[in-house]
Coordinates of C-alpha atoms in Angstrom, one line a residue:
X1 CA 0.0 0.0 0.0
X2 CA 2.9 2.2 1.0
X3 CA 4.3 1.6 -2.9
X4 CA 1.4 2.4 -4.3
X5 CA 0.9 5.6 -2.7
X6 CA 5.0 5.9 -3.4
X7 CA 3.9 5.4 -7.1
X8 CA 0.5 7.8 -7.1
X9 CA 2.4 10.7 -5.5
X10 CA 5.3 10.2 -8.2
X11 CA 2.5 10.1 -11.4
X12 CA 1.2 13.6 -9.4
X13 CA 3.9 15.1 -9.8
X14 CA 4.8 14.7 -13.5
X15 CA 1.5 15.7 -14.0
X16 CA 1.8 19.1 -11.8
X17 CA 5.3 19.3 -13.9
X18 CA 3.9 18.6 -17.1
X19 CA 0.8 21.2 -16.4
X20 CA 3.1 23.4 -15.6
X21 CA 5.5 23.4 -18.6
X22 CA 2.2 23.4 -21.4
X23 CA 0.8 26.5 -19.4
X24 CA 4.0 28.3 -20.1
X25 CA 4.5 27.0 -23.5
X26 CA 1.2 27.3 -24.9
X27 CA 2.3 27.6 -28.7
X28 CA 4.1 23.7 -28.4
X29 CA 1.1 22.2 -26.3
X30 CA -1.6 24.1 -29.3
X31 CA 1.2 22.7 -31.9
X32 CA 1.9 19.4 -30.8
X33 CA -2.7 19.0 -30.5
X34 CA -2.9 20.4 -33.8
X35 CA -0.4 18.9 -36.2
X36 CA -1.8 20.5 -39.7
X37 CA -2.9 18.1 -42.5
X38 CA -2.6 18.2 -46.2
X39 CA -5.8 21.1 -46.5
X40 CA -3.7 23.3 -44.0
X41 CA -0.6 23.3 -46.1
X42 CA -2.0 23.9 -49.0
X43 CA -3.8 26.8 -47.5
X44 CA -0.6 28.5 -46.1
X45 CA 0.8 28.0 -49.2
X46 CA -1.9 29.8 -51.2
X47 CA -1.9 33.1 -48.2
X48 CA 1.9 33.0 -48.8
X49 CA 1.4 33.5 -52.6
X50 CA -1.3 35.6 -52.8
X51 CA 0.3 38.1 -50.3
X52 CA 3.3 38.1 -52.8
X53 CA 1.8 38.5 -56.0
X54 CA -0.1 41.7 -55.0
X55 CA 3.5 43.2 -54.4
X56 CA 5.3 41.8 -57.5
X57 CA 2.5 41.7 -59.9
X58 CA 4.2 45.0 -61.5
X59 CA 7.4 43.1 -62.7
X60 CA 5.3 40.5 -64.7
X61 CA 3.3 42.8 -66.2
X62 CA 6.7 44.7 -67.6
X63 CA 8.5 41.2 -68.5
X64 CA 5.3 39.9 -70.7
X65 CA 5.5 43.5 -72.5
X66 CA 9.0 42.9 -73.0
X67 CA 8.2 39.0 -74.1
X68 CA 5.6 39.7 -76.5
X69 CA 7.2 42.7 -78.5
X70 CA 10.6 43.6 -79.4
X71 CA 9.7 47.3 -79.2
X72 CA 9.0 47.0 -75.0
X73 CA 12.4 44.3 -75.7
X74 CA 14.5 47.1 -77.1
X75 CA 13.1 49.5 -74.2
X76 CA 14.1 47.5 -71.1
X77 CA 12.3 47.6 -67.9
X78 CA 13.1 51.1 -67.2
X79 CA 11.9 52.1 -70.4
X80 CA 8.8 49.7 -70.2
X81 CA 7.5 50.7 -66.9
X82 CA 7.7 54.6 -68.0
X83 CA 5.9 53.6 -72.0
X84 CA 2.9 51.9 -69.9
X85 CA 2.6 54.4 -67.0
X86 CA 2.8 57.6 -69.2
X87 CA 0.3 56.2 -71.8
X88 CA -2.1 53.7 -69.6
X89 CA -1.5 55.4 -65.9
X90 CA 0.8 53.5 -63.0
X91 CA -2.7 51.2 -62.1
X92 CA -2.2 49.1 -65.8
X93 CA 0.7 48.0 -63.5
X94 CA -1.6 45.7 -62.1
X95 CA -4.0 44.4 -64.9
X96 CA -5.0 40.7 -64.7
X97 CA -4.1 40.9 -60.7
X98 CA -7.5 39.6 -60.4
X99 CA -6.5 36.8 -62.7
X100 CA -3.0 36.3 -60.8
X101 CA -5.0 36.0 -57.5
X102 CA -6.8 33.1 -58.5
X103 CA -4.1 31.8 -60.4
X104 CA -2.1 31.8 -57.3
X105 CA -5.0 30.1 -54.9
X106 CA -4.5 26.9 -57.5
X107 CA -1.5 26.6 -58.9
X108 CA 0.9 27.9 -56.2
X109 CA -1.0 26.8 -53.3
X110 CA -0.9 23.4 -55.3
X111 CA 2.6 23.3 -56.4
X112 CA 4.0 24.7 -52.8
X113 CA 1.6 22.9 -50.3
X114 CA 1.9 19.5 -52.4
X115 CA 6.1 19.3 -52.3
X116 CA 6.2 17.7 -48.4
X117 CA 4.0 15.1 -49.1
X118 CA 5.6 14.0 -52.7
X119 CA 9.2 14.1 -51.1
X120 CA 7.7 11.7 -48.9
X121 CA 6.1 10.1 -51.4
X122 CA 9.4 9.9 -53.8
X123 CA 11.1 8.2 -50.5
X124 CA 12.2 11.5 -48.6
X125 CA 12.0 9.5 -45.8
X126 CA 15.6 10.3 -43.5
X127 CA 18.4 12.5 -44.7
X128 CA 20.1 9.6 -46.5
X129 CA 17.5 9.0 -48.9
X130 CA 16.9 12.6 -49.6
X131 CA 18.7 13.2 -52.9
X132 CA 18.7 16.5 -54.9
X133 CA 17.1 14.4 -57.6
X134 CA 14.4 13.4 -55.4
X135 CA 13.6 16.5 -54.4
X136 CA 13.9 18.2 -57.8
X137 CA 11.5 15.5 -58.4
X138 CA 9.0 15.8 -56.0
X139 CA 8.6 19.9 -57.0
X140 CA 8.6 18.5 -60.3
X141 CA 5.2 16.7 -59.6
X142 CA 3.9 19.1 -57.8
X143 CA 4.3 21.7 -60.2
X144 CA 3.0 19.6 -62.4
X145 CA -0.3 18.9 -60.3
X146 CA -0.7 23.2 -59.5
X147 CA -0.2 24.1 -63.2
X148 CA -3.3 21.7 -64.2
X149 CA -5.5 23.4 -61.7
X150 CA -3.9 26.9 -62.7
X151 CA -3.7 26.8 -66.8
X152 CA -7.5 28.7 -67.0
X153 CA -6.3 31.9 -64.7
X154 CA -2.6 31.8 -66.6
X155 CA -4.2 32.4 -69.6
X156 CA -6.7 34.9 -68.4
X157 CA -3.9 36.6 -66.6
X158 CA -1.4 36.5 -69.4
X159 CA -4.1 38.2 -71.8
X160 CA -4.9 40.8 -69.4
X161 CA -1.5 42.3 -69.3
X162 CA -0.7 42.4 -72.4
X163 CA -3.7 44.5 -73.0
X164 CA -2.6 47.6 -74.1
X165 CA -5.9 49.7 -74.3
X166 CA -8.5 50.2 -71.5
X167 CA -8.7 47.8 -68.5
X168 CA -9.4 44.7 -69.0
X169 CA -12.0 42.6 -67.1
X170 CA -11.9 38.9 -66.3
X171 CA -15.3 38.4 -67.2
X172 CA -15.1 40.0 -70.4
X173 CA -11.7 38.3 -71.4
X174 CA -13.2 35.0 -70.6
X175 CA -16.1 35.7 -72.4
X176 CA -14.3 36.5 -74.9
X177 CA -11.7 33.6 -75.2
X178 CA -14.7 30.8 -75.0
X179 CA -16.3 32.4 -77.6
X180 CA -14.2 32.6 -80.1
X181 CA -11.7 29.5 -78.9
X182 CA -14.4 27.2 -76.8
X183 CA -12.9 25.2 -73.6
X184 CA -9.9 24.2 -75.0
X185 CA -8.8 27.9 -75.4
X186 CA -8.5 28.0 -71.4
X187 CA -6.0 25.5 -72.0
X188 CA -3.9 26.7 -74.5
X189 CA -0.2 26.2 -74.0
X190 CA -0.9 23.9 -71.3
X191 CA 2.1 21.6 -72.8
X192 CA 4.7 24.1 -72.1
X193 CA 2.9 25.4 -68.8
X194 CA 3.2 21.9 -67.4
X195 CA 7.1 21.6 -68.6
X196 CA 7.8 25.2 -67.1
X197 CA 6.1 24.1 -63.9
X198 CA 7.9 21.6 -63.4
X199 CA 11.4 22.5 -64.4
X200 CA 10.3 25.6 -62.3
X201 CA 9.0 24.4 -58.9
X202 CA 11.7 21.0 -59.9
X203 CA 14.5 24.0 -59.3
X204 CA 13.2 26.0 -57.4
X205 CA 12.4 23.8 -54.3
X206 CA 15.3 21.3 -54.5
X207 CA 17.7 24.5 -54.9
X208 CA 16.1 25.6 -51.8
X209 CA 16.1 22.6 -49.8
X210 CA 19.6 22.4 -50.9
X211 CA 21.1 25.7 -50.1
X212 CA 19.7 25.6 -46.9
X213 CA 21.8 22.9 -45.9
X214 CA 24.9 24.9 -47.4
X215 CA 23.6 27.7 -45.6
X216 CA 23.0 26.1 -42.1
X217 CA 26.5 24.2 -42.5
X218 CA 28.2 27.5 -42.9
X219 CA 26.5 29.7 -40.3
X220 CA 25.8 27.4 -37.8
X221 CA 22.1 29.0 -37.7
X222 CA 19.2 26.4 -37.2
X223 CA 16.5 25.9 -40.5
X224 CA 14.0 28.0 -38.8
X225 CA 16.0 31.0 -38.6
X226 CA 15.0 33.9 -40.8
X227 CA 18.0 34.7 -42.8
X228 CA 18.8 30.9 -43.5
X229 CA 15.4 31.0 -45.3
X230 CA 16.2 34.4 -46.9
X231 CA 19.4 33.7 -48.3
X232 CA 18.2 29.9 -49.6
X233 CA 15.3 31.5 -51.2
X234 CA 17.0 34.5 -53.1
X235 CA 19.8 31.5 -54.5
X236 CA 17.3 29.8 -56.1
X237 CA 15.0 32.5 -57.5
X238 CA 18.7 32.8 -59.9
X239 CA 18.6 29.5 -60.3
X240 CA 15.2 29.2 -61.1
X241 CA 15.6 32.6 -64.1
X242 CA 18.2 30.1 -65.8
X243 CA 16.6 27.3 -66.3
X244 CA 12.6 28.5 -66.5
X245 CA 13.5 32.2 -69.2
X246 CA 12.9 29.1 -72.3
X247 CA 10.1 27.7 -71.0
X248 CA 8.3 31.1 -69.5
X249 CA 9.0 33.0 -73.4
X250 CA 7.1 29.8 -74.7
X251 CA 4.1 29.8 -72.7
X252 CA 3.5 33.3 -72.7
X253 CA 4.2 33.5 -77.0
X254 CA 1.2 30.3 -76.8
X255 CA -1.0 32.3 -74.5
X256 CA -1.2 35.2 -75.8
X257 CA -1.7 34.4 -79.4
X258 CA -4.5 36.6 -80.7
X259 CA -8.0 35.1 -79.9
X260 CA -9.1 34.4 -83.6
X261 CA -5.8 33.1 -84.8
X262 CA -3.5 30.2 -83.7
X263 CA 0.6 31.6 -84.7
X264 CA 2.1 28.3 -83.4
X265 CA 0.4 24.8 -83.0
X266 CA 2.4 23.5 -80.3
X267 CA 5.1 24.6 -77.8
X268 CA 7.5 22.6 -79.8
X269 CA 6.2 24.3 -83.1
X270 CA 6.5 27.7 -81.0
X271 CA 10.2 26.7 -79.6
X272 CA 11.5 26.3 -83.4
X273 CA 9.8 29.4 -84.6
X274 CA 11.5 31.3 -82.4
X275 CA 14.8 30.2 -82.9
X276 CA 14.4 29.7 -86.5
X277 CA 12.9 33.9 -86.9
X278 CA 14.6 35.6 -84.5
X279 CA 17.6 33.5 -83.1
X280 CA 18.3 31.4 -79.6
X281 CA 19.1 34.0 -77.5
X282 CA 15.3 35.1 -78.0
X283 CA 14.6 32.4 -75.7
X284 CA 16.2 34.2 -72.4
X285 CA 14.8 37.9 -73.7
X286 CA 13.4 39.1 -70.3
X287 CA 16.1 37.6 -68.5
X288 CA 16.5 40.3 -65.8
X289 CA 12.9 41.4 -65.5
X290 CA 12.2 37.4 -64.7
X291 CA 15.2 37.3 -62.1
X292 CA 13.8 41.0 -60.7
X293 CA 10.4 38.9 -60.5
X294 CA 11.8 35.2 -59.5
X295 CA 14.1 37.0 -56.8
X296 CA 11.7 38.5 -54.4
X297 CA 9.2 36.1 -55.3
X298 CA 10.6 32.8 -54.4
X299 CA 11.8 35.0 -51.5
X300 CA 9.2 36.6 -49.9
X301 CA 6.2 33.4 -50.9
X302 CA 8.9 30.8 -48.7
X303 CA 9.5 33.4 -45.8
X304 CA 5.8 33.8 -45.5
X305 CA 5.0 30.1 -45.7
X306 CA 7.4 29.1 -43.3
X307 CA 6.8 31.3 -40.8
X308 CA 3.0 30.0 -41.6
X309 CA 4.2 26.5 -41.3
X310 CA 6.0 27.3 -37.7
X311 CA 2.8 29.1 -36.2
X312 CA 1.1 25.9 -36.9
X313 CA 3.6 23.4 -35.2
X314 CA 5.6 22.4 -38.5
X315 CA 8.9 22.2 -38.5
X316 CA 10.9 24.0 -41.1
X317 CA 11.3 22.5 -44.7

């Protein structure tokens, strides 16, 4: 009897102790009762991105100009930005944001909450299985999966901002494009959407799951911290410019192909067109408006949804 009481007091106390340490850590105890699931990722990702693109919307809007005519091409960005604000007013800086909004809730929230669970999938299981090529990928696929969801509002959103006169409305554009293209217009350049997605969240997730092991190794900082996830983010938005410019001058050429004529039948038919009329280096025209966009981008879309992920108990990526 003695024992037991021995034993009853003992179990009190680690419950008095463990009472005590969840009332002054209430963030772990909320964290550890409410792991997120697969809905919860996705959403932070799609906050993270939606956040961003109201902030960088500008930059795309000045790199399709620069994509879709030589004349914006020969201007630059500087030059660019100052044609479309003195002759359509600072706010055509931010046609098709609309468009970019929703294209953001799909594809990105897709393509960014979906990596975790196909790096599991692909065998990410412990830190000797997880290979650059796995995670490259695991974005790959999950790129893949967002740009399927995202094609309709890409197109929309690339049309929109290349509209030169007046301000476009979503409505009206998708009017417009079923009308005179049906379904399958929604759709267009879905080919080379689905290869830029993937070569694009392929590099830029592995890069960034990469370099913030470099990073870590050389600072001594933990995952979590801030500037780890600042500095492992800016790296790969250059990473990402190189190998995506192609593959982002291919889509938008295919998307924004006037509405009652089809210029290039695939993007393969596009790729050699381009090369063929107006040489390879075509291909990367836009290279430092993409970087100006991919930089800040990748940047401030992974700060937000990590710091997301660690108010809901996650641990860093």
């Amino acid at each position: 009897h003695f024992q037991e009481s021995q034993g009853s007091h003992h179990t009190s106390q680690i419950e008095i102790m463990s009472l005590s340490y969840n009332k002054s850590n209430p963030i772990a105890t909320a964290a550890s009762a409410n792991a997120p699931g697969l809905l919860q990722q996705v959403g932070m990702a799609g906050t993270a991105a939606v956040i961003t693109v109201t902030f960088i919307h500008p930059i795309d809007v000045i790199k399709t100009r620069i994509q879709i005519s030589p004349e914006y091409g020969a201007a630059g960005m500087g030059g660019t930005f100052k044609k479309i604000a003195g002759a359509e007013g600072v706010t055509a800086l931010w046609k098709g944001v609309n468009a970019a909004w929703l294209r953001e809730s799909s594809y990105t929230s897709l393509r960014l909450g979906l990596y975790e669970p196909c790096k599991i999938a692909f065998g990410c299981t412990s830190p000797e299985t997880t290979t650059f090529v796995k995670k490259f990928a695991a974005g790959s696929a999950a790129g893949a999966l967002g740009s399927l969801a995202g094609n309709p509002f890409d197109v929309l959103k690339t049309k929109m901002m290349a509209t030169e006169s007046g301000t476009p409305s979503i409505v009206g554009t998708a009017k417009d494009l079923l009308k005179n293209q049906g379904v399958g217009g929604f759709y267009r350049g879905i080919d080379s959407n689905i290869a830029r997605a993937m070569v694009l969240n392929g590099t830029k997730m592995a890069c960034y799951d990469q370099m913030k092991g470099y990073v870590v190794d050389f600072t001594g900082l933990p995952k979590g911290n801030l500037l780890v996830q600042f500095l492992s983010a800016g790296s790969a938005g250059f990473f990402m410019t190189c190998t995506v410019s192609p593959f982002d001058m291919i889509r938008t050429r295919l998307m924004n192909q006037p509405a009652d004529a089809k210029i290039y039948n695939n993007a393969l038919d596009c790729f050699m067109k381009i090369v063929k009329n107006e040489g390879p280096l075509t291909l990367w025209r836009g290279f430092i408006p993409i970087w100006s966009r991919f930089a800040p981008t990748t940047t401030i879309q992974l700060v937000i949804f990590e710091q997301l992920r660690g108010m809901m108990g996650m641990k860093s990526l």
